[in-house]
PDB file of C-alpha atoms in Angstrom:
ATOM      1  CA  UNK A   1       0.000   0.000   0.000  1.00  0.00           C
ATOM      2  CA  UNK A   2       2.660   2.453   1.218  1.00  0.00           C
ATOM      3  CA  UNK A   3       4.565   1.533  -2.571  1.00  0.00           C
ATOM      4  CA  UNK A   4       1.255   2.350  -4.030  1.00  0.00           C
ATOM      5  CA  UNK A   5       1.056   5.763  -2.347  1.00  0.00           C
ATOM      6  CA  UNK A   6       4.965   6.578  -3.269  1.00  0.00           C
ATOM      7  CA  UNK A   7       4.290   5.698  -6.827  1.00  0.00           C
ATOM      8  CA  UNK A   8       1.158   7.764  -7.369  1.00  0.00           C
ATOM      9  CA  UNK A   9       2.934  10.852  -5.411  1.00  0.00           C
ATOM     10  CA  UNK A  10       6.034  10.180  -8.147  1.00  0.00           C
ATOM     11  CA  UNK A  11       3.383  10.109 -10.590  1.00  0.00           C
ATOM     12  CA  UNK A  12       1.598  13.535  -9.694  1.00  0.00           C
ATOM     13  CA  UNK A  13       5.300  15.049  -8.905  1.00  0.00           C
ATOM     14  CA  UNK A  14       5.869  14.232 -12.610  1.00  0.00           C
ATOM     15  CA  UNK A  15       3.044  16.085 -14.072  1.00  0.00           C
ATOM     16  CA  UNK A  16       3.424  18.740 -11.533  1.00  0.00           C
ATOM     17  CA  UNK A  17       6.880  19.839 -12.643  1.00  0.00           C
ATOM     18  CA  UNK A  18       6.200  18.888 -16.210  1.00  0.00           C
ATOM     19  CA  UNK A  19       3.343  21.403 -16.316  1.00  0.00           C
ATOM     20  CA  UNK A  20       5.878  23.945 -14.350  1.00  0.00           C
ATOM     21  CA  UNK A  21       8.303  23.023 -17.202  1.00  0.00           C
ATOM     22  CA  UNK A  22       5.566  24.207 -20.077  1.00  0.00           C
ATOM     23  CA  UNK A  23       4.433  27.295 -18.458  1.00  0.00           C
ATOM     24  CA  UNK A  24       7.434  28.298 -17.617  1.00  0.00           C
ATOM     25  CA  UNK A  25       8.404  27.697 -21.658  1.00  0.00           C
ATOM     26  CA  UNK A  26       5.296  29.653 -21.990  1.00  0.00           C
ATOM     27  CA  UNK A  27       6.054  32.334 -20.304  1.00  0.00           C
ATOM     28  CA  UNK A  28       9.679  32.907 -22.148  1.00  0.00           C
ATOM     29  CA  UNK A  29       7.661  32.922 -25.248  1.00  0.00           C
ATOM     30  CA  UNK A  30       5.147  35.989 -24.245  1.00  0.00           C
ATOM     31  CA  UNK A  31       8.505  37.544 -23.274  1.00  0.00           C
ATOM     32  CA  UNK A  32      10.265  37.251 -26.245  1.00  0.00           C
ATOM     33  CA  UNK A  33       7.175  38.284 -27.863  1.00  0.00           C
ATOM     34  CA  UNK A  34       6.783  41.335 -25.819  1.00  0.00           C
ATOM     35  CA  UNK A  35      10.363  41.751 -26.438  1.00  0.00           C
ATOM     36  CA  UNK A  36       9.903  41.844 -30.268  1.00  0.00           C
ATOM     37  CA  UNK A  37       6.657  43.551 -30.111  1.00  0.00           C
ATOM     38  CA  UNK A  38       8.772  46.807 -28.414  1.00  0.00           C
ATOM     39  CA  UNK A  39      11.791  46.178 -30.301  1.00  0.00           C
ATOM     40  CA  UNK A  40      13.104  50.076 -31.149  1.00  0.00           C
ATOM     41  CA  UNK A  41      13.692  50.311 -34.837  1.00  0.00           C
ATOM     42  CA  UNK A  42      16.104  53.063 -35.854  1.00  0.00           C
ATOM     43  CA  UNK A  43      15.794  55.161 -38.210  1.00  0.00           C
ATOM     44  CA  UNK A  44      18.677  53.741 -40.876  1.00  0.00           C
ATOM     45  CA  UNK A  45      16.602  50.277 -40.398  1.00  0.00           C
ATOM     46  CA  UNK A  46      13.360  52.109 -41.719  1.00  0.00           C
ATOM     47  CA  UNK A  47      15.295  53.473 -44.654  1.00  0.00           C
ATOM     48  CA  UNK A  48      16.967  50.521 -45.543  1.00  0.00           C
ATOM     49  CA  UNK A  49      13.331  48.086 -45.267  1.00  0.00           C
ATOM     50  CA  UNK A  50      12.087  51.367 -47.112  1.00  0.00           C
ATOM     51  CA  UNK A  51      14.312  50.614 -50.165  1.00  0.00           C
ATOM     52  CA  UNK A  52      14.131  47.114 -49.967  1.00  0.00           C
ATOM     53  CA  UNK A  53      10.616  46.942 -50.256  1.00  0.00           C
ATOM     54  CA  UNK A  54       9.981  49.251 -53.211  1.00  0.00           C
ATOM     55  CA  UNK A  55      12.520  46.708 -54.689  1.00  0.00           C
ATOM     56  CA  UNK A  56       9.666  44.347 -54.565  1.00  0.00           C
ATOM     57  CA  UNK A  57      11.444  42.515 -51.528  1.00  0.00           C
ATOM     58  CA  UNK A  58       9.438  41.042 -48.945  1.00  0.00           C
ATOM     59  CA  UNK A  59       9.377  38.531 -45.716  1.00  0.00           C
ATOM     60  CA  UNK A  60       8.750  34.914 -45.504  1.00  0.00           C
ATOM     61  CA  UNK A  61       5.306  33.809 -44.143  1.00  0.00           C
ATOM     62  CA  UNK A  62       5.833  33.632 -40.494  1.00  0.00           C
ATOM     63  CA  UNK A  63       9.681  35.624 -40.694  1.00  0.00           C
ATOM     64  CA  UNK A  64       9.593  38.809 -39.043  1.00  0.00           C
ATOM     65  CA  UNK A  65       8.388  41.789 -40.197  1.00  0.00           C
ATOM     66  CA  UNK A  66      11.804  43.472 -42.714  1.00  0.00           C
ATOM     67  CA  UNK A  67      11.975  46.228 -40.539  1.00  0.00           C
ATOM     68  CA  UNK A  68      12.711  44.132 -37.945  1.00  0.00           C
ATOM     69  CA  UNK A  69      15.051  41.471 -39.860  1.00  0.00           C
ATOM     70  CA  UNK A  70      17.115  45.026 -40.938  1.00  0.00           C
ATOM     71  CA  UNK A  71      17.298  46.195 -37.616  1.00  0.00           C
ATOM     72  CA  UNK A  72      18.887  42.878 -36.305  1.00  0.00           C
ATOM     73  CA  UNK A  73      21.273  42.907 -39.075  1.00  0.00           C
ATOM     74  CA  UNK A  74      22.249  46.515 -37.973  1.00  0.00           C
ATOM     75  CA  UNK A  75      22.645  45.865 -34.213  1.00  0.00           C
ATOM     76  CA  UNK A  76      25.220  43.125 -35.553  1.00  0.00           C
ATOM     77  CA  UNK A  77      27.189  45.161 -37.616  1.00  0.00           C
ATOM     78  CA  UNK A  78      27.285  48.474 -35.852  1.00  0.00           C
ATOM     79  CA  UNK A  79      28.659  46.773 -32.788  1.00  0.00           C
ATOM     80  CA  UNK A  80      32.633  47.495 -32.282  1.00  0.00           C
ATOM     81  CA  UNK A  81      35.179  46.716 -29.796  1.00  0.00           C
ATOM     82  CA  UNK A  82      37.299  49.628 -27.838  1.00  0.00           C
ATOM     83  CA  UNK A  83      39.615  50.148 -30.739  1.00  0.00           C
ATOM     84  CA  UNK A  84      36.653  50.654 -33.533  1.00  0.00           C
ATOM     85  CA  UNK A  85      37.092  47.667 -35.073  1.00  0.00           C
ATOM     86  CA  UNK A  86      33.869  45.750 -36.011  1.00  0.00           C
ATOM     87  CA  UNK A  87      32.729  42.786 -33.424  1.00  0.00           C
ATOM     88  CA  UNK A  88      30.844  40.983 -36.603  1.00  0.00           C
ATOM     89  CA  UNK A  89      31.079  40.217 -40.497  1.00  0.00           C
ATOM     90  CA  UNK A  90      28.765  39.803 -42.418  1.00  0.00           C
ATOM     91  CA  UNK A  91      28.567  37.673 -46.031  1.00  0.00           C
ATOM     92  CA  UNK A  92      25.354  38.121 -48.698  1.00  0.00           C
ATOM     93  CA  UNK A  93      23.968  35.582 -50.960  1.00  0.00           C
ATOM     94  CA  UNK A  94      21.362  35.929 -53.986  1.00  0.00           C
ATOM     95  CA  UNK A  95      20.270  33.015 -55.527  1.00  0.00           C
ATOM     96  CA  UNK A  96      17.158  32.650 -58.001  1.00  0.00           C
ATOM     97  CA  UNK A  97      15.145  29.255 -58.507  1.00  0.00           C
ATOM     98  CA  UNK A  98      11.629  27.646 -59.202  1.00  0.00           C
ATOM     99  CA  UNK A  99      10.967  28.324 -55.659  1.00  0.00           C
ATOM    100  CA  UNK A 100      11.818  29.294 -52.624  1.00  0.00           C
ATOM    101  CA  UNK A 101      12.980  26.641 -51.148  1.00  0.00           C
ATOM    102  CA  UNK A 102      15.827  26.151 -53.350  1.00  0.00           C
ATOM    103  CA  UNK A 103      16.502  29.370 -53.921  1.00  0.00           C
ATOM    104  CA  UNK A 104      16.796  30.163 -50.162  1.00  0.00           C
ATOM    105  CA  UNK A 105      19.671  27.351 -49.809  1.00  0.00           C
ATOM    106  CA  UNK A 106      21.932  27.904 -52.478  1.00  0.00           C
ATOM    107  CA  UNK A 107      21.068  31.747 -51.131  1.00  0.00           C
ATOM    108  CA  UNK A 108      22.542  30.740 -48.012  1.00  0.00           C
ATOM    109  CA  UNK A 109      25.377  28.880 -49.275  1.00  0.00           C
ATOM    110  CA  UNK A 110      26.713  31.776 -51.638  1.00  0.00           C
ATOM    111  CA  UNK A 111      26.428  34.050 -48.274  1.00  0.00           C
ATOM    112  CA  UNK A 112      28.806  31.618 -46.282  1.00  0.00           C
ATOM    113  CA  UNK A 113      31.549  31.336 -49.331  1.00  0.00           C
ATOM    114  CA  UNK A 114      30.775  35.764 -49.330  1.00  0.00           C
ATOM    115  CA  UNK A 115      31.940  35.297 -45.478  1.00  0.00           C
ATOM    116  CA  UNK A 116      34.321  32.701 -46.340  1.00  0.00           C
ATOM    117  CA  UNK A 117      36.335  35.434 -48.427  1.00  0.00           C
ATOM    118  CA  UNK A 118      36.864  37.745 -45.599  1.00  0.00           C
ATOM    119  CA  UNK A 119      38.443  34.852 -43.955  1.00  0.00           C
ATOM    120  CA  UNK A 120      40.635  34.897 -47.205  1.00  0.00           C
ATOM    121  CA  UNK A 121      41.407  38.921 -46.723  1.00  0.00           C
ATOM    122  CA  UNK A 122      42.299  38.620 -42.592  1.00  0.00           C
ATOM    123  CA  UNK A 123      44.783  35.360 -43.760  1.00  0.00           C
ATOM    124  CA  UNK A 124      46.554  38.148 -45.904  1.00  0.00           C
ATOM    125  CA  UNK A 125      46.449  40.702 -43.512  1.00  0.00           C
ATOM    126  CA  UNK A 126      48.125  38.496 -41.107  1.00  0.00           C
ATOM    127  CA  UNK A 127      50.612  37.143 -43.692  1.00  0.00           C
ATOM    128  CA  UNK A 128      51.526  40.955 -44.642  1.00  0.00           C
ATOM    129  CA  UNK A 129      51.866  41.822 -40.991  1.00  0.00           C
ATOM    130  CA  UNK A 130      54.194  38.643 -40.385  1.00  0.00           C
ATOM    131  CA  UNK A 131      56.532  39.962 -42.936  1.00  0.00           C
ATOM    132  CA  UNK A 132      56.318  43.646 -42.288  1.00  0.00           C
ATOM    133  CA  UNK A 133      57.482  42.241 -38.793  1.00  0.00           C
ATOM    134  CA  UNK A 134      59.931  40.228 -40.327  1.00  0.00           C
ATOM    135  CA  UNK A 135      58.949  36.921 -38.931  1.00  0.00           C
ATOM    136  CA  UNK A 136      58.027  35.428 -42.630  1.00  0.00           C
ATOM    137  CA  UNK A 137      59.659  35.280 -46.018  1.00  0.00           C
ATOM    138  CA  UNK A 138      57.850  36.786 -48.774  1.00  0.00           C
ATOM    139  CA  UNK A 139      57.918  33.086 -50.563  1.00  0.00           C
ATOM    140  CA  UNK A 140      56.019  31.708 -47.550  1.00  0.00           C
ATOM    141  CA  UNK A 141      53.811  34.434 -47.649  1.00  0.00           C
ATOM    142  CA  UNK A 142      52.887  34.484 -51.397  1.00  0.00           C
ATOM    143  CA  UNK A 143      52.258  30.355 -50.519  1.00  0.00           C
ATOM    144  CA  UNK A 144      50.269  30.705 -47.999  1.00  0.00           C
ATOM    145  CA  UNK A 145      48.356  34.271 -49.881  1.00  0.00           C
ATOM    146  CA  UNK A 146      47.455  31.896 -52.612  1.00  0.00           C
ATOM    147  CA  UNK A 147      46.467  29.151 -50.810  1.00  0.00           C
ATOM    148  CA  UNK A 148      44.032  31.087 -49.006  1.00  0.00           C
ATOM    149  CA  UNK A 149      42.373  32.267 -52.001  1.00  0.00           C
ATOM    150  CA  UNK A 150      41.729  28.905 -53.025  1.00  0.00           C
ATOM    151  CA  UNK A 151      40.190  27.293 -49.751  1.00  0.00           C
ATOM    152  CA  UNK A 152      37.054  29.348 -49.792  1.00  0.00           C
ATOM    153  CA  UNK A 153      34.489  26.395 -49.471  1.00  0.00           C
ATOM    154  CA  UNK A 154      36.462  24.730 -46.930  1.00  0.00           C
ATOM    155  CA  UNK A 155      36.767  28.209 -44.760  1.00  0.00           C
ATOM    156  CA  UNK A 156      33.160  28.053 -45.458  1.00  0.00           C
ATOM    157  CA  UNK A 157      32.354  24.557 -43.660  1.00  0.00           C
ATOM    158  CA  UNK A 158      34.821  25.392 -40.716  1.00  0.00           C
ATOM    159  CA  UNK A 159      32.230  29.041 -40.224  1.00  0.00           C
ATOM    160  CA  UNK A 160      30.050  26.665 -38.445  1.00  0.00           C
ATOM    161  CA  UNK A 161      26.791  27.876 -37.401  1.00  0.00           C
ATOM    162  CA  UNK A 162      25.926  31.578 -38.360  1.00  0.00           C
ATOM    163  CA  UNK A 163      22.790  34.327 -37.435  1.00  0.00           C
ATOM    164  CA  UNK A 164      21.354  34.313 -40.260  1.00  0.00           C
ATOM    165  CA  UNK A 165      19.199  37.963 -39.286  1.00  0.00           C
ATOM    166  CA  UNK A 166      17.731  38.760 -42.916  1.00  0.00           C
ATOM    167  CA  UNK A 167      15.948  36.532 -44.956  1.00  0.00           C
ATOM    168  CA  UNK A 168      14.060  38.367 -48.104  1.00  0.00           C
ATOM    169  CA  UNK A 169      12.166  37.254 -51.282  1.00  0.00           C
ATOM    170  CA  UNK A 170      10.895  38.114 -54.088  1.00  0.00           C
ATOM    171  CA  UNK A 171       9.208  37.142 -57.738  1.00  0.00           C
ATOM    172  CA  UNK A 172      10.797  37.876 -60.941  1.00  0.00           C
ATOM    173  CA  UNK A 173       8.868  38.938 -63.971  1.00  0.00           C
ATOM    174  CA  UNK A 174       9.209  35.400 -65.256  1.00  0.00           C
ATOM    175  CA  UNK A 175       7.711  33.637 -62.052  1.00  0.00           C
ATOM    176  CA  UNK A 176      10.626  32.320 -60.742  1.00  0.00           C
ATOM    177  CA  UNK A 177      11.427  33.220 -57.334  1.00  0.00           C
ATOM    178  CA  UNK A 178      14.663  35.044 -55.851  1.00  0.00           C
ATOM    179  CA  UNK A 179      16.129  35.231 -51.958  1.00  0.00           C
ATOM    180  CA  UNK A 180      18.513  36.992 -50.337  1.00  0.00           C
ATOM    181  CA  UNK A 181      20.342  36.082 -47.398  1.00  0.00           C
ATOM    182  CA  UNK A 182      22.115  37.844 -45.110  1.00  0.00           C
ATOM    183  CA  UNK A 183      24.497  36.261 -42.548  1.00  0.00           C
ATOM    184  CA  UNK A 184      26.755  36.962 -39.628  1.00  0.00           C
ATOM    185  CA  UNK A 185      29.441  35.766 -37.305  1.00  0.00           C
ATOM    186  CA  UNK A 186      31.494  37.188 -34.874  1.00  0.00           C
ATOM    187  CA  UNK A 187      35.052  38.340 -36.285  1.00  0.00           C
ATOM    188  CA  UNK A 188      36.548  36.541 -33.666  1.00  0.00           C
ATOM    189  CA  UNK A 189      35.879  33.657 -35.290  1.00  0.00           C
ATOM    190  CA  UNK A 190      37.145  34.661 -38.414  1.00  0.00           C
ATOM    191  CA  UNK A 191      40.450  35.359 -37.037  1.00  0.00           C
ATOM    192  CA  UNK A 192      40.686  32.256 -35.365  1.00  0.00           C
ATOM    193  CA  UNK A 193      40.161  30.420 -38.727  1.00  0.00           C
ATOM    194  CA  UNK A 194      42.762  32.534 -40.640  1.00  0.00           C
ATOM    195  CA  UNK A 195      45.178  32.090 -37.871  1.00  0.00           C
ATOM    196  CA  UNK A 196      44.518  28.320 -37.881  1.00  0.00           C
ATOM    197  CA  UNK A 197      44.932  28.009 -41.336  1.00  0.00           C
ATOM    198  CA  UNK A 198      48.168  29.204 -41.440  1.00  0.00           C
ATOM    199  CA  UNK A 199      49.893  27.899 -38.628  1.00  0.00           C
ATOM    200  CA  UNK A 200      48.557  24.758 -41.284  1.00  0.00           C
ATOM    201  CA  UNK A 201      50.361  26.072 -43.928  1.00  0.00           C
ATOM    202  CA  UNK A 202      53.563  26.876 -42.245  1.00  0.00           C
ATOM    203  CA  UNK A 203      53.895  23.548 -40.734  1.00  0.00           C
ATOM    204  CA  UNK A 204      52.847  21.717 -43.834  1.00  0.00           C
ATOM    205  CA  UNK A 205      55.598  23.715 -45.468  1.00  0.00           C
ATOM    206  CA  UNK A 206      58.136  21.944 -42.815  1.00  0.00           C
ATOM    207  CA  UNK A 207      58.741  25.117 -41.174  1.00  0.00           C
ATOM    208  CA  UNK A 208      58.771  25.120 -37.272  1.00  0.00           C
ATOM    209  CA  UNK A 209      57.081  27.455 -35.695  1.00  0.00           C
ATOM    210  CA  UNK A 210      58.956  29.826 -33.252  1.00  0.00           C
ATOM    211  CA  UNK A 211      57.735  31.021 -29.625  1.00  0.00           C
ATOM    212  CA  UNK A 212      57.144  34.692 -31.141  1.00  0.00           C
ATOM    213  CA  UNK A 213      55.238  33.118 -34.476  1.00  0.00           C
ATOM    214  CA  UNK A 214      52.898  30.886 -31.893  1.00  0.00           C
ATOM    215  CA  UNK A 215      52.197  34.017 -29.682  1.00  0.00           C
ATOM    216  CA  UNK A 216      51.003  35.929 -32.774  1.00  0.00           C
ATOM    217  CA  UNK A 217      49.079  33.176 -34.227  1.00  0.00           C
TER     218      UNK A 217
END
């Protein structure tokens, strides 16, 4: 009897906190709602989702409204550490298609390979600095310049996951249908990749790296 009892409290214990765990899910929702509902646009956002949308540009069904989507994309990009330089990149992607569907993903995919590049460009900023400082050749440099050129779809799988803040679409004249993608990551992470990459190179190239080279990389 008294196993009965502890299995039925375990029982009601279960629902109890399962129904805690819902409302409380519930209740982040109407936040974030609330959150969006009162969500300040500015007034470069306005302009932007202005031009956009006499472009014939408009939102997904159930995306958020493009003033909205613009003003997410700006809070990325206008965010910059003590020194001015910019916290985020951000890569663009156009694709056109039957539909939507397929147009969004190869959207998406030129937008990574756009953000891919600018892991290209901080490689060769690097490399430049490297040999400005002395501590590379200009033959290992114009290596490793060129070989970052060429690795743009691998750079582009190592991005990872990205914010992907503006999603627009429109249809052509001819009925097929054409998105744009807009997507972000921090530039931390870009670094990181460049750096990675060429401490790669260098040791692919048999050169070992020294204390300084490992502290700036």
């Amino acid at each position: 009897m008294k196993t009965m009892k502890f299995v039925v409290m375990l029982v009601a214990l279960s629902f109890s906190m399962s129904a805690m765990g819902q409302n409380s899910v519930q209740d982040r929702l109407k936040e974030n709602k609330s959150a969006l509902k009162n969500e300040d646009i500015s007034k470069d956002a306005k302009k932007e989702a202005k031009r956009l949308k006499k472009e014939g540009w408009t939102v997904s069904p159930g995306g958020l409204p493009l003033e909205k989507q613009v003003n997410r994309l700006y809070m990325y990009l206008e965010q910059y550490d003590d020194d001015m330089n910019p916290l985020y990149f951000d890569g663009e992607g156009r694709s056109t298609a039957e539909n939507f569907a397929a147009a969004q993903i190869q959207a998406t995919e030129l937008a990574r390979l756009n953000l891919a590049s600018k892991i290209s460009s901080e490689a060769t900023g690097i490399v430049d600095n490297l040999v400005a400082n002395k501590m590379l050749a200009d033959d290992q440099a114009a290596s490793i310049t060129t070989t970052m050129s060429e690795n743009k779809t691998i750079f582009s799988q190592k991005l990872g996951r990205l914010q992907t803040p503006l999603v627009v679409t429109r249809e052509l004249k001819n009925k097929n249908k054409e998105v744009m993608v807009r997507v972000v990551t921090k530039t931390s992470a870009i670094q990181e990749i460049a750096k990675e990459a060429i401490r790669a190179e260098l040791e692919k190239g048999g050169k070992e790296l020294s204390e300084e080279l490992k502290a700036y990389l």
